Amino acid sequence: NQPCIASGKIDYDWSVQGNAAFFARLYHQHFAGWQHRVKHRVHTPNNKAVAFDVTNKGITCEKKWSKEENVFTQSGPRYLSPFGADAKLTGSGRILLAPTDIIQALSVLANSPAQMQVQMRANNHLLNIDFENSLGKYSVFIPSCTTSGKRDARYFTKFTPND
């Protein structure tokens, strides 16, 4: 029951083109110690989703959903990873992701050569990360999710092997 990306054109609302150093900063600021801090609470309702709010200032990673207040309680300037000379934005937008989906992809980028080129782009339903290293060319697709962690299946289909 492995999912795969559905065929067809995907339109994106925003795109960040930059080197791996920017994505390493994003990972270290928001996720490197996150799993250690939340430990067994990784699957509690307030940790099921994070939001990337992408503006011309950078990517704000909002965390810790409050069902009572209907907001992420960890948000604001403290959670901004600003763009520098190492990243350029086209468009703007917001996407909710399961942190357990995005953390591994950002970890790989954080451990890559700083000048490696990376493109991250998204719409309300899907985040895509493209990069190339000495081993190959990679395109990672991560579904958006609801605040309760339910993944969006719009661009995914069940993998069917060739006979």
PDB file of C-alpha atoms in Angstrom:
ATOM      1  CA  ASN A   1       0.000   0.000   0.000  1.00  0.00           C
ATOM      2  CA  GLN A   2       2.802   2.379  -0.781  1.00  0.00           C
ATOM      3  CA  PRO A   3       1.625   5.767  -2.087  1.00  0.00           C
ATOM      4  CA  CYS A   4       3.116   7.420  -5.143  1.00  0.00           C
ATOM      5  CA  ILE A   5       2.661  10.815  -6.717  1.00  0.00           C
ATOM      6  CA  ALA A   6      -0.299  10.991  -9.097  1.00  0.00           C
ATOM      7  CA  SER A   7       0.291  11.929 -12.704  1.00  0.00           C
ATOM      8  CA  GLY A   8      -0.679  15.353 -13.946  1.00  0.00           C
ATOM      9  CA  LYS A   9       0.458  18.944 -13.661  1.00  0.00           C
ATOM     10  CA  ILE A  10       1.001  20.415 -10.202  1.00  0.00           C
ATOM     11  CA  ASP A  11       0.745  24.182  -9.752  1.00  0.00           C
ATOM     12  CA  TYR A  12       2.634  25.657  -6.803  1.00  0.00           C
ATOM     13  CA  ASP A  13       1.852  28.858  -4.865  1.00  0.00           C
ATOM     14  CA  TRP A  14       5.413  29.516  -3.734  1.00  0.00           C
ATOM     15  CA  SER A  15       8.958  28.362  -4.306  1.00  0.00           C
ATOM     16  CA  VAL A  16      12.192  28.805  -2.354  1.00  0.00           C
ATOM     17  CA  GLN A  17      15.339  28.321  -4.406  1.00  0.00           C
ATOM     18  CA  GLY A  18      18.490  28.247  -2.357  1.00  0.00           C
ATOM     19  CA  ASN A  19      21.465  26.338  -1.169  1.00  0.00           C
ATOM     20  CA  ALA A  20      21.429  23.632   1.483  1.00  0.00           C
ATOM     21  CA  ALA A  21      22.788  26.091   4.088  1.00  0.00           C
ATOM     22  CA  PHE A  22      19.389  27.835   4.313  1.00  0.00           C
ATOM     23  CA  PHE A  23      17.543  24.536   4.743  1.00  0.00           C
ATOM     24  CA  ALA A  24      20.121  23.441   7.345  1.00  0.00           C
ATOM     25  CA  ARG A  25      19.293  26.613   9.331  1.00  0.00           C
ATOM     26  CA  LEU A  26      15.576  25.824   9.026  1.00  0.00           C
ATOM     27  CA  TYR A  27      16.192  22.278  10.292  1.00  0.00           C
ATOM     28  CA  HIS A  28      18.485  23.252  13.173  1.00  0.00           C
ATOM     29  CA  GLN A  29      16.281  26.119  14.345  1.00  0.00           C
ATOM     30  CA  HIS A  30      13.024  24.171  14.366  1.00  0.00           C
ATOM     31  CA  PHE A  31      13.555  20.420  14.245  1.00  0.00           C
ATOM     32  CA  ALA A  32      17.032  19.249  15.336  1.00  0.00           C
ATOM     33  CA  GLY A  33      16.054  19.138  19.005  1.00  0.00           C
ATOM     34  CA  TRP A  34      12.298  18.929  18.526  1.00  0.00           C
ATOM     35  CA  GLN A  35      11.932  15.138  18.667  1.00  0.00           C
ATOM     36  CA  HIS A  36      14.138  14.987  21.771  1.00  0.00           C
ATOM     37  CA  ARG A  37      12.046  17.660  23.504  1.00  0.00           C
ATOM     38  CA  VAL A  38       8.656  16.132  22.710  1.00  0.00           C
ATOM     39  CA  LYS A  39       9.826  12.488  23.104  1.00  0.00           C
ATOM     40  CA  HIS A  40       6.798  10.212  23.501  1.00  0.00           C
ATOM     41  CA  ARG A  41       4.444  13.207  23.024  1.00  0.00           C
ATOM     42  CA  VAL A  42       5.206  13.266  19.291  1.00  0.00           C
ATOM     43  CA  HIS A  43       1.783  11.769  18.571  1.00  0.00           C
ATOM     44  CA  THR A  44      -0.263  13.923  20.943  1.00  0.00           C
ATOM     45  CA  PRO A  45      -2.877  16.175  19.289  1.00  0.00           C
ATOM     46  CA  ASN A  46      -0.866  19.396  19.691  1.00  0.00           C
ATOM     47  CA  ASN A  47       2.164  17.879  17.874  1.00  0.00           C
ATOM     48  CA  LYS A  48       0.351  16.367  14.868  1.00  0.00           C
ATOM     49  CA  ALA A  49       1.009  19.343  12.574  1.00  0.00           C
ATOM     50  CA  VAL A  50       3.341  22.269  12.011  1.00  0.00           C
ATOM     51  CA  ALA A  51       2.731  25.208   9.689  1.00  0.00           C
ATOM     52  CA  PHE A  52       5.194  26.798   7.281  1.00  0.00           C
ATOM     53  CA  ASP A  53       4.088  30.398   6.756  1.00  0.00           C
ATOM     54  CA  VAL A  54       6.185  31.590   3.816  1.00  0.00           C
ATOM     55  CA  THR A  55       6.575  35.344   3.203  1.00  0.00           C
ATOM     56  CA  ASN A  56       9.235  37.624   1.742  1.00  0.00           C
ATOM     57  CA  LYS A  57      10.849  37.702   5.224  1.00  0.00           C
ATOM     58  CA  GLY A  58      11.415  33.934   5.391  1.00  0.00           C
ATOM     59  CA  ILE A  59       9.734  30.776   6.639  1.00  0.00           C
ATOM     60  CA  THR A  60       7.951  30.931   9.979  1.00  0.00           C
ATOM     61  CA  CYS A  61       7.555  27.469  11.456  1.00  0.00           C
ATOM     62  CA  GLU A  62       4.529  27.443  13.762  1.00  0.00           C
ATOM     63  CA  LYS A  63       4.124  24.568  16.241  1.00  0.00           C
ATOM     64  CA  LYS A  64       2.063  23.300  19.174  1.00  0.00           C
ATOM     65  CA  TRP A  65      -1.573  23.385  18.040  1.00  0.00           C
ATOM     66  CA  SER A  66      -4.152  24.411  20.627  1.00  0.00           C
ATOM     67  CA  LYS A  67      -7.552  22.924  19.843  1.00  0.00           C
ATOM     68  CA  GLU A  68      -9.162  25.156  22.470  1.00  0.00           C
ATOM     69  CA  GLU A  69      -7.720  28.382  21.015  1.00  0.00           C
ATOM     70  CA  ASN A  70      -7.708  27.127  17.400  1.00  0.00           C
ATOM     71  CA  VAL A  71      -4.158  28.471  16.824  1.00  0.00           C
ATOM     72  CA  PHE A  72      -0.539  27.370  16.934  1.00  0.00           C
ATOM     73  CA  THR A  73       0.749  28.632  20.282  1.00  0.00           C
ATOM     74  CA  GLN A  74       4.391  28.692  19.154  1.00  0.00           C
ATOM     75  CA  SER A  75       4.383  31.335  16.422  1.00  0.00           C
ATOM     76  CA  GLY A  76       5.661  34.806  15.681  1.00  0.00           C
ATOM     77  CA  PRO A  77       9.070  36.393  14.976  1.00  0.00           C
ATOM     78  CA  ARG A  78      10.929  33.970  17.259  1.00  0.00           C
ATOM     79  CA  TYR A  79       9.992  31.120  14.902  1.00  0.00           C
ATOM     80  CA  LEU A  80      11.110  32.863  11.695  1.00  0.00           C
ATOM     81  CA  SER A  81      13.980  31.457   9.635  1.00  0.00           C
ATOM     82  CA  PRO A  82      14.852  34.554   7.592  1.00  0.00           C
ATOM     83  CA  PHE A  83      15.980  34.442   3.995  1.00  0.00           C
ATOM     84  CA  GLY A  84      19.509  35.629   3.378  1.00  0.00           C
ATOM     85  CA  ALA A  85      21.726  35.645   0.322  1.00  0.00           C
ATOM     86  CA  ASP A  86      21.402  31.854   0.343  1.00  0.00           C
ATOM     87  CA  ALA A  87      17.682  31.660  -0.576  1.00  0.00           C
ATOM     88  CA  LYS A  88      15.204  33.408  -2.861  1.00  0.00           C
ATOM     89  CA  LEU A  89      11.408  33.284  -2.671  1.00  0.00           C
ATOM     90  CA  THR A  90       8.879  33.402  -5.481  1.00  0.00           C
ATOM     91  CA  GLY A  91       5.245  33.778  -4.373  1.00  0.00           C
ATOM     92  CA  SER A  92       4.011  33.231  -0.821  1.00  0.00           C
ATOM     93  CA  GLY A  93       1.739  30.866   1.065  1.00  0.00           C
ATOM     94  CA  ARG A  94       1.125  28.583   3.972  1.00  0.00           C
ATOM     95  CA  ILE A  95       1.103  24.813   4.360  1.00  0.00           C
ATOM     96  CA  LEU A  96       0.453  22.463   7.267  1.00  0.00           C
ATOM     97  CA  LEU A  97       2.649  19.380   7.470  1.00  0.00           C
ATOM     98  CA  ALA A  98       3.062  16.407   9.770  1.00  0.00           C
ATOM     99  CA  PRO A  99       6.409  17.117  11.480  1.00  0.00           C
ATOM    100  CA  THR A 100       7.327  13.442  11.221  1.00  0.00           C
ATOM    101  CA  ASP A 101       7.011  13.776   7.408  1.00  0.00           C
ATOM    102  CA  ILE A 102       9.220  16.857   6.965  1.00  0.00           C
ATOM    103  CA  ILE A 103      11.885  16.212   9.601  1.00  0.00           C
ATOM    104  CA  GLN A 104      13.773  13.475   7.724  1.00  0.00           C
ATOM    105  CA  ALA A 105      13.925  15.409   4.451  1.00  0.00           C
ATOM    106  CA  LEU A 106      15.279  18.510   6.214  1.00  0.00           C
ATOM    107  CA  SER A 107      17.760  16.349   8.129  1.00  0.00           C
ATOM    108  CA  VAL A 108      19.203  15.074   4.844  1.00  0.00           C
ATOM    109  CA  LEU A 109      19.564  18.650   3.559  1.00  0.00           C
ATOM    110  CA  ALA A 110      21.172  19.768   6.839  1.00  0.00           C
ATOM    111  CA  ASN A 111      23.860  17.118   6.367  1.00  0.00           C
ATOM    112  CA  SER A 112      24.515  17.995   2.707  1.00  0.00           C
ATOM    113  CA  PRO A 113      27.228  20.276   1.298  1.00  0.00           C
ATOM    114  CA  ALA A 114      26.249  23.873   2.124  1.00  0.00           C
ATOM    115  CA  GLN A 115      26.344  25.031  -1.520  1.00  0.00           C
ATOM    116  CA  MET A 116      24.152  22.201  -2.887  1.00  0.00           C
ATOM    117  CA  GLN A 117      21.159  23.744  -4.677  1.00  0.00           C
ATOM    118  CA  VAL A 118      17.673  22.949  -3.353  1.00  0.00           C
ATOM    119  CA  GLN A 119      14.187  23.929  -4.464  1.00  0.00           C
ATOM    120  CA  MET A 120      11.276  23.742  -2.022  1.00  0.00           C
ATOM    121  CA  ARG A 121       7.830  24.588  -3.367  1.00  0.00           C
ATOM    122  CA  ALA A 122       4.269  24.073  -2.245  1.00  0.00           C
ATOM    123  CA  ASN A 123       0.580  24.720  -2.571  1.00  0.00           C
ATOM    124  CA  ASN A 124      -2.143  24.063   0.018  1.00  0.00           C
ATOM    125  CA  HIS A 125      -2.019  20.310  -0.600  1.00  0.00           C
ATOM    126  CA  LEU A 126       1.597  19.330  -1.245  1.00  0.00           C
ATOM    127  CA  LEU A 127       5.216  20.280  -0.513  1.00  0.00           C
ATOM    128  CA  ASN A 128       7.938  19.261  -2.976  1.00  0.00           C
ATOM    129  CA  ILE A 129      11.704  19.342  -2.371  1.00  0.00           C
ATOM    130  CA  ASP A 130      14.079  18.841  -5.318  1.00  0.00           C
ATOM    131  CA  PHE A 131      17.847  18.462  -4.981  1.00  0.00           C
ATOM    132  CA  GLU A 132      20.751  16.706  -6.628  1.00  0.00           C
ATOM    133  CA  ASN A 133      23.942  15.315  -5.119  1.00  0.00           C
ATOM    134  CA  SER A 134      26.747  12.996  -6.234  1.00  0.00           C
ATOM    135  CA  LEU A 135      24.489   9.962  -5.829  1.00  0.00           C
ATOM    136  CA  GLY A 136      21.503  11.155  -7.839  1.00  0.00           C
ATOM    137  CA  LYS A 137      18.639  13.536  -8.390  1.00  0.00           C
ATOM    138  CA  TYR A 138      15.845  13.514  -5.808  1.00  0.00           C
ATOM    139  CA  SER A 139      12.277  14.796  -5.726  1.00  0.00           C
ATOM    140  CA  VAL A 140      10.516  14.418  -2.368  1.00  0.00           C
ATOM    141  CA  PHE A 141       6.745  14.905  -2.156  1.00  0.00           C
ATOM    142  CA  ILE A 142       5.145  15.493   1.249  1.00  0.00           C
ATOM    143  CA  PRO A 143       1.367  15.783   1.645  1.00  0.00           C
ATOM    144  CA  SER A 144      -0.126  18.624   3.630  1.00  0.00           C
ATOM    145  CA  CYS A 145      -2.255  17.678   6.605  1.00  0.00           C
ATOM    146  CA  THR A 146      -4.980  18.995   8.858  1.00  0.00           C
ATOM    147  CA  THR A 147      -4.247  20.238  12.362  1.00  0.00           C
ATOM    148  CA  SER A 148      -5.253  16.768  13.574  1.00  0.00           C
ATOM    149  CA  GLY A 149      -2.603  15.168  11.324  1.00  0.00           C
ATOM    150  CA  LYS A 150      -4.867  13.730   8.594  1.00  0.00           C
ATOM    151  CA  ARG A 151      -2.828  13.756   5.394  1.00  0.00           C
ATOM    152  CA  ASP A 152      -4.163  15.251   2.163  1.00  0.00           C
ATOM    153  CA  ALA A 153      -4.330  12.603  -0.586  1.00  0.00           C
ATOM    154  CA  ARG A 154      -5.087  14.922  -3.524  1.00  0.00           C
ATOM    155  CA  TYR A 155      -1.775  14.342  -5.364  1.00  0.00           C
ATOM    156  CA  PHE A 156      -1.171  10.770  -4.254  1.00  0.00           C
ATOM    157  CA  THR A 157      -2.352   7.411  -5.523  1.00  0.00           C
ATOM    158  CA  LYS A 158      -1.751   3.807  -4.548  1.00  0.00           C
ATOM    159  CA  PHE A 159       1.388   2.376  -6.135  1.00  0.00           C
ATOM    160  CA  THR A 160       0.601  -0.369  -8.628  1.00  0.00           C
ATOM    161  CA  PRO A 161       3.616  -2.344  -9.893  1.00  0.00           C
ATOM    162  CA  ASN A 162       3.929  -3.289 -13.545  1.00  0.00           C
ATOM    163  CA  ASP A 163       2.978  -6.889 -14.327  1.00  0.00           C
TER     164      ASP A 163
END
